[in-house]
CSV table of C-alpha atoms in Angstrom, one decimal:
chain,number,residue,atom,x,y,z
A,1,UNK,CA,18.6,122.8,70.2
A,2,UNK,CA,22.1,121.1,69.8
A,3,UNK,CA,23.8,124.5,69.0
A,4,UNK,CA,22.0,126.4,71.2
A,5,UNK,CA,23.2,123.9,74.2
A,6,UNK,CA,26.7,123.6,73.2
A,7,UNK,CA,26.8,127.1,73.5
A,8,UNK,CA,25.6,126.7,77.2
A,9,UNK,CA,28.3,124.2,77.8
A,10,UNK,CA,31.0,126.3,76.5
A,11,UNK,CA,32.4,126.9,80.3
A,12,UNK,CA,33.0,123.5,80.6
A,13,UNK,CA,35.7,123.3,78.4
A,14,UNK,CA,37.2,126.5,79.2
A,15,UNK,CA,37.1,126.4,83.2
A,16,UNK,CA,40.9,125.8,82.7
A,17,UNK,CA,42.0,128.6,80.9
A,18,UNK,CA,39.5,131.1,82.9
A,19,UNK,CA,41.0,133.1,85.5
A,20,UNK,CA,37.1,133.5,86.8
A,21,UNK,CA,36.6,135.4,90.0
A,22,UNK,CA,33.1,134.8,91.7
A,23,UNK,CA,31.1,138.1,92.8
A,24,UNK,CA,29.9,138.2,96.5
A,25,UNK,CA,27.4,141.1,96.6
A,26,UNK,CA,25.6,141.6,99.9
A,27,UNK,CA,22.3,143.3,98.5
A,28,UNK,CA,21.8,143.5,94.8
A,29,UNK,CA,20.6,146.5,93.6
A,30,UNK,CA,16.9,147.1,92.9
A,31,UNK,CA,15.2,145.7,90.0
A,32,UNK,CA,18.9,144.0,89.2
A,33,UNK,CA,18.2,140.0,88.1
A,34,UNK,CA,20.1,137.9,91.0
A,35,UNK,CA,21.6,134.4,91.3
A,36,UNK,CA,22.3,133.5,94.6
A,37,UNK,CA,23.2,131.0,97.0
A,38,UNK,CA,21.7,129.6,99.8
A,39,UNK,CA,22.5,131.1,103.4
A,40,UNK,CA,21.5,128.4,106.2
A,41,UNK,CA,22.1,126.9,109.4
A,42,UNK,CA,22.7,123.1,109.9
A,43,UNK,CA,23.7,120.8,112.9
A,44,UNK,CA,27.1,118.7,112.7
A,45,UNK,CA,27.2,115.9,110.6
A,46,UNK,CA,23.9,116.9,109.1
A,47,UNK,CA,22.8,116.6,105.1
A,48,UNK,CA,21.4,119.7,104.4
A,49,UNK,CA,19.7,120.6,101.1
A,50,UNK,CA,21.3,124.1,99.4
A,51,UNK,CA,19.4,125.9,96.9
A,52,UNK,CA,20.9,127.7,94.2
A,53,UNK,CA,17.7,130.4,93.4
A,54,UNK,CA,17.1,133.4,91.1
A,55,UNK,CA,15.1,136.7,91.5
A,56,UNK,CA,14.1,139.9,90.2
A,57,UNK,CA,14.4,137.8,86.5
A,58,UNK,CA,12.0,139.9,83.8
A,59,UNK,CA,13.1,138.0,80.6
A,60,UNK,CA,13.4,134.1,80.1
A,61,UNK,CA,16.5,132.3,79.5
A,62,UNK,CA,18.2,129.7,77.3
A,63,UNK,CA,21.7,128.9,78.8
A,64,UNK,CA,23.0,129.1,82.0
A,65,UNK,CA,26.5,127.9,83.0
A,66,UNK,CA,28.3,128.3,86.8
A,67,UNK,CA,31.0,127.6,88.9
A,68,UNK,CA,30.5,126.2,92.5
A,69,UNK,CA,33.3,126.2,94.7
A,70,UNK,CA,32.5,125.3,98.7
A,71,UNK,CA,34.4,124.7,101.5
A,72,UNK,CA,36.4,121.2,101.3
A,73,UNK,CA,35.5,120.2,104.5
A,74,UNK,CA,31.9,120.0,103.3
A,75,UNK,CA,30.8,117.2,101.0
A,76,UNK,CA,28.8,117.2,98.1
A,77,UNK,CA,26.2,114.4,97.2
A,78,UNK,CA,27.6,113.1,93.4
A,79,UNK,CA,25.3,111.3,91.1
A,80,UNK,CA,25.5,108.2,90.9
A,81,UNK,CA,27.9,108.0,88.4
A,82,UNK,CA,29.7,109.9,90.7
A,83,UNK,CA,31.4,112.7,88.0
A,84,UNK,CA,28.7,115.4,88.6
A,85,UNK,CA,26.5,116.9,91.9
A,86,UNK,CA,23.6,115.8,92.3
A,87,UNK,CA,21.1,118.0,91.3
A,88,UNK,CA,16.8,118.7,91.4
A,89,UNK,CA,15.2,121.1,90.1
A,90,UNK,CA,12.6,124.1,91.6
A,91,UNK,CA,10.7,125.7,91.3
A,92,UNK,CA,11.6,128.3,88.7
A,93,UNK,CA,12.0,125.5,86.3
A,94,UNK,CA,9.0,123.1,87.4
A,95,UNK,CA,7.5,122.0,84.3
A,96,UNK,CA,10.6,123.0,82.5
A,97,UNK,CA,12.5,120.3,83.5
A,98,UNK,CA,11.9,118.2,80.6
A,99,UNK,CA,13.3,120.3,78.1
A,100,UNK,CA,16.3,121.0,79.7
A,101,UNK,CA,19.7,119.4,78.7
A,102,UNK,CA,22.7,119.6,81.2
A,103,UNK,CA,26.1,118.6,81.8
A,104,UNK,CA,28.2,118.6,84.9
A,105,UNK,CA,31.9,117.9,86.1
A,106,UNK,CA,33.2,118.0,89.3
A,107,UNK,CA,37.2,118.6,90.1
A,108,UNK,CA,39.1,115.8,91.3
A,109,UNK,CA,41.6,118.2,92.9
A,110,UNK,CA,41.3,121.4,95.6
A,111,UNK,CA,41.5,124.8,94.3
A,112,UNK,CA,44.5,126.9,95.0
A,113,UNK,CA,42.5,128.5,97.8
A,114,UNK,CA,41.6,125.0,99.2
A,115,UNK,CA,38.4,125.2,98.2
A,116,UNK,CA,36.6,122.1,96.3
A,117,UNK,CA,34.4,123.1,93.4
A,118,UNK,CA,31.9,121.9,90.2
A,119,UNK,CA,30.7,123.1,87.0
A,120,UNK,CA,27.0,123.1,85.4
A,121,UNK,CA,25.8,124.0,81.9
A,122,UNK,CA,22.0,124.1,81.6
A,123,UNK,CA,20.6,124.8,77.8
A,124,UNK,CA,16.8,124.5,76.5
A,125,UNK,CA,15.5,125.5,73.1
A,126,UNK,CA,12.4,126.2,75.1
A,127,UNK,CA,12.8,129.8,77.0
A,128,UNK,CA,12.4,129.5,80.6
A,129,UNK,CA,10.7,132.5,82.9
A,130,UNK,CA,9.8,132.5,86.4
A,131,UNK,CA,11.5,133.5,89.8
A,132,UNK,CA,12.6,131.0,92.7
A,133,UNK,CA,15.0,127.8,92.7
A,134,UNK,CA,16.7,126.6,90.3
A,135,UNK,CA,19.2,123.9,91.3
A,136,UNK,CA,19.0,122.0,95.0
A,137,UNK,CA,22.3,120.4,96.1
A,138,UNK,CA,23.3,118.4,98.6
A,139,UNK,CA,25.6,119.2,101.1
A,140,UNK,CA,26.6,117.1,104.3
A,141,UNK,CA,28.4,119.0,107.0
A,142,UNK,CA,31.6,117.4,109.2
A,143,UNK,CA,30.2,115.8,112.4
A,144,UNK,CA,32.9,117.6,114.1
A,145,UNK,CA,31.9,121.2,113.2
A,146,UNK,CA,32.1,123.5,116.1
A,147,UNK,CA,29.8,126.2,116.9
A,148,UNK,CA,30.2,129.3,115.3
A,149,UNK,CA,31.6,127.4,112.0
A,150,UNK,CA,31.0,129.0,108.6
A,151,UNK,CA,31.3,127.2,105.3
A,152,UNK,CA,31.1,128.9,102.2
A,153,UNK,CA,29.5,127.8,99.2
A,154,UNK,CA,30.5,130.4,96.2
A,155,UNK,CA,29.1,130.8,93.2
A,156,UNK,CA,30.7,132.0,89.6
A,157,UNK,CA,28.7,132.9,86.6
A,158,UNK,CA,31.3,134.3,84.1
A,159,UNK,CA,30.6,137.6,81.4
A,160,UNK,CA,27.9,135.1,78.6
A,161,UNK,CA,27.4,132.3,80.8
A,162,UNK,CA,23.9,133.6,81.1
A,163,UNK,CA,21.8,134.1,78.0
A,164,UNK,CA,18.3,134.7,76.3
A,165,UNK,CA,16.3,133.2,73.5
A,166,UNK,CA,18.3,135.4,71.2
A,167,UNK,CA,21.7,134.6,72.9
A,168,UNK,CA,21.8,137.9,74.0
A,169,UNK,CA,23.5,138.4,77.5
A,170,UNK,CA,21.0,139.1,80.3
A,171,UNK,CA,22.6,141.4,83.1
A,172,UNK,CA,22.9,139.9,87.1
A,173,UNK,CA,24.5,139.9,90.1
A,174,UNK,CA,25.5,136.9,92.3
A,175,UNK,CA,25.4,136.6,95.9
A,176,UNK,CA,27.7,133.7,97.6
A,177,UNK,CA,26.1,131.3,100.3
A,178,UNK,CA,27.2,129.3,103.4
A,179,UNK,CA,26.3,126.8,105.7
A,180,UNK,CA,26.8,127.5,108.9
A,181,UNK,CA,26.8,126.3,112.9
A,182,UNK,CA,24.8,128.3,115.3
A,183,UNK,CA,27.1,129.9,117.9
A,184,UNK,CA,26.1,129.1,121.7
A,185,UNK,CA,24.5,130.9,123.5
A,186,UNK,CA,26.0,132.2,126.7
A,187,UNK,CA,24.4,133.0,129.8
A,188,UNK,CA,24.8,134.7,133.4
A,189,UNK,CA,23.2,133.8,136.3
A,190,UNK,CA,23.4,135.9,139.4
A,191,UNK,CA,23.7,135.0,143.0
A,192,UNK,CA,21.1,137.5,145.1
A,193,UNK,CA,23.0,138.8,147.4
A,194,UNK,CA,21.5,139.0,150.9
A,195,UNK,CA,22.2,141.5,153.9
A,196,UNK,CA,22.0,140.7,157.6
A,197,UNK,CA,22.2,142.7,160.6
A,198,UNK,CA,21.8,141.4,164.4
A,199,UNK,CA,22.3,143.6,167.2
A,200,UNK,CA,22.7,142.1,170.6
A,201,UNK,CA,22.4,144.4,174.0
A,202,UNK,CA,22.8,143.1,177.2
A,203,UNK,CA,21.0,143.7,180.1
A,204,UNK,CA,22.6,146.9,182.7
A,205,UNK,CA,23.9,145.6,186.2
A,206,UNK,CA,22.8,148.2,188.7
A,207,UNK,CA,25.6,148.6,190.2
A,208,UNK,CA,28.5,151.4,190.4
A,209,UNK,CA,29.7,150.2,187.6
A,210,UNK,CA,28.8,151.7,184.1
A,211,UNK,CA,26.0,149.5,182.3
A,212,UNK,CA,27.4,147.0,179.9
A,213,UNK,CA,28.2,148.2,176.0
A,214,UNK,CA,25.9,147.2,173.3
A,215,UNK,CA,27.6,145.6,170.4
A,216,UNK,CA,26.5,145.3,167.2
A,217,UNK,CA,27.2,142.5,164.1
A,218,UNK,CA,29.4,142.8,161.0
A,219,UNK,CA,27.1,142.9,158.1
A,220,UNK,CA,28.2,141.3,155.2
A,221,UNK,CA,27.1,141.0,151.0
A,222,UNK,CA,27.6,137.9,149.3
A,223,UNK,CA,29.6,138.4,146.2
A,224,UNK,CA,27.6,137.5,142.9
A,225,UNK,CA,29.3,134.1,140.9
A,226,UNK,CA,29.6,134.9,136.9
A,227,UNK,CA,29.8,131.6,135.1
A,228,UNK,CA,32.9,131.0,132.6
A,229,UNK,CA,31.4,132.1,129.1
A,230,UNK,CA,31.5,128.9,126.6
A,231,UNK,CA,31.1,129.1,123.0
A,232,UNK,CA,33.7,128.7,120.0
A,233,UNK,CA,33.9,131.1,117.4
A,234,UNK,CA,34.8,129.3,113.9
A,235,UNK,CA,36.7,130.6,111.0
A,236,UNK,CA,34.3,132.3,108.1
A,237,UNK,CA,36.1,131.6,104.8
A,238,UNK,CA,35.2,133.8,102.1
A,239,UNK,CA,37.9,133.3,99.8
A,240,UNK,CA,36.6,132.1,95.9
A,241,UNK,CA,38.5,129.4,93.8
A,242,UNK,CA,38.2,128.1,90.7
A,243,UNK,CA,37.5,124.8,89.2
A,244,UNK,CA,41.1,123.0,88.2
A,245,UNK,CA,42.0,121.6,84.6
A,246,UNK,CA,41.2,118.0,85.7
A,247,UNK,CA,37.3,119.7,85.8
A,248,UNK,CA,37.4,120.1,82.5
A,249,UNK,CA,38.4,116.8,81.5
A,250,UNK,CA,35.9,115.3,83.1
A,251,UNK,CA,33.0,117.0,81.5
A,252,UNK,CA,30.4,114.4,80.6
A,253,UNK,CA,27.6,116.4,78.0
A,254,UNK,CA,24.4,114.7,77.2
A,255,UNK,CA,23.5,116.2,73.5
A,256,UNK,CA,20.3,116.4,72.2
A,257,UNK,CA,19.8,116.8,68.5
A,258,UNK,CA,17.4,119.3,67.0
């Protein structure tokens, strides 16, 4: 159990000297295993709970170790300790839980792309099987997020950061989340425009005189009133960072002996 773990946690003392670059795949190809992050909508200021989740898994794992980078001006619920994220487990792991040892470490400083970010190592002697979530985080989003904003939440699992019972590498793709304000909706609402037409004749004098003219009135069409449109479109950031050196140094493991 210990080596097989300290294998797992192997990222957490390399993050530094990894030049990692996270892979955002839209759709993963068929039958391909897939880690991916959540995708949702939240309302300013809200604490939203983000799902890390797997699919398309035929084989069972042993070690699993990622990279979280998210948007800075989100924040991420610690433990209480305070050096890792707080994390629960789903529903691909259930039962699992208990045989799981993990270690965390969250960066103290911004990425280069001014991203914040975290690192996880999961390791079991037990192999684990089974589709669904993994990890659920914690994110709370700025009360002052505007509609249309889009906060990434990118995920990195580098080349052996994902292995089987035989520490063999098992092949996936990785699809990058986001949390996100619903735009407004903009509507139109139209004036009916109405038409009317008098016509006044008077009465003819008989007299010499020609009878009297009939006039007519101008008709006229209202013209229909278009509200100002309203809505703010917010700035998707899609750019991946990596966890800093100080990460690293913060890794706290919790070992478990065979």
């Amino acid at each position: 159990m210990k080596k097989t773990f300290m294998r797992t946690v192997g990222v957490l003392s390399t993050a530094a000297m990894l030049a990692v670059g996270a892979m955002s795949i839209s759709a993963s190809a068929e039958g391909t295993t897939t880690l991916s992050m959540d995708q949702i909508y939240a309302e300013p200021g809200q604490e939203v709970s983000f799902a890390m989740s797997i699919d398309n898994l035929d084989t069972s794992w042993t070690g699993l170790e990622f990279l979280v980078n998210y948007d800075a001006r989100l924040e991420a619920t610690l433990n209480k300790a305070g050096t890792a994220a707080a994390c629960s487990y789903g529903d691909a792991i259930g039962d699992m839980a208990e045989e799981l040892s993990r270690g965390g470490a969250v960066s103290k400083e911004l990425t280069a792309d001014g991203l914040k970010g975290f690192a996880f190592a999961l390791g079991t002697a037990t192999p684990i099987s089974g589709n669904g979530q993994l990890c659920i985080f914690k994110f709370t989003v700025p009360g002052d997020a505007q509609p249309g904003d889009k906060f990434p939440v990118n995920l990195t699992v580098k080349d052996g950061g994902f292995i089987d019972a035989n520490k063999e590498n098992i092949a996936f793709e990785t699809v990058n989340g986001w949390i996100a304000i619903k735009e407004e909706s903009t509507t139109t609402s139209t004036e009916a425009a109405s038409t009317t037409t008098t016509t006044t004749t008077e009465a003819a004098v008989v007299t010499s005189e020609a009878p009297a003219e009939t006039t007519g009135a101008a008709t006229t069409t209202a013209k229909p009133v278009e509200p100002p449109k309203t809505g703010v479109n917010g700035t998707a950031l899609g750019i991946v960072g990596m966890l800093s050196a100080a990460a690293a140094a913060a890794v706290v493991l919790k070992k478990k002996n065979d």
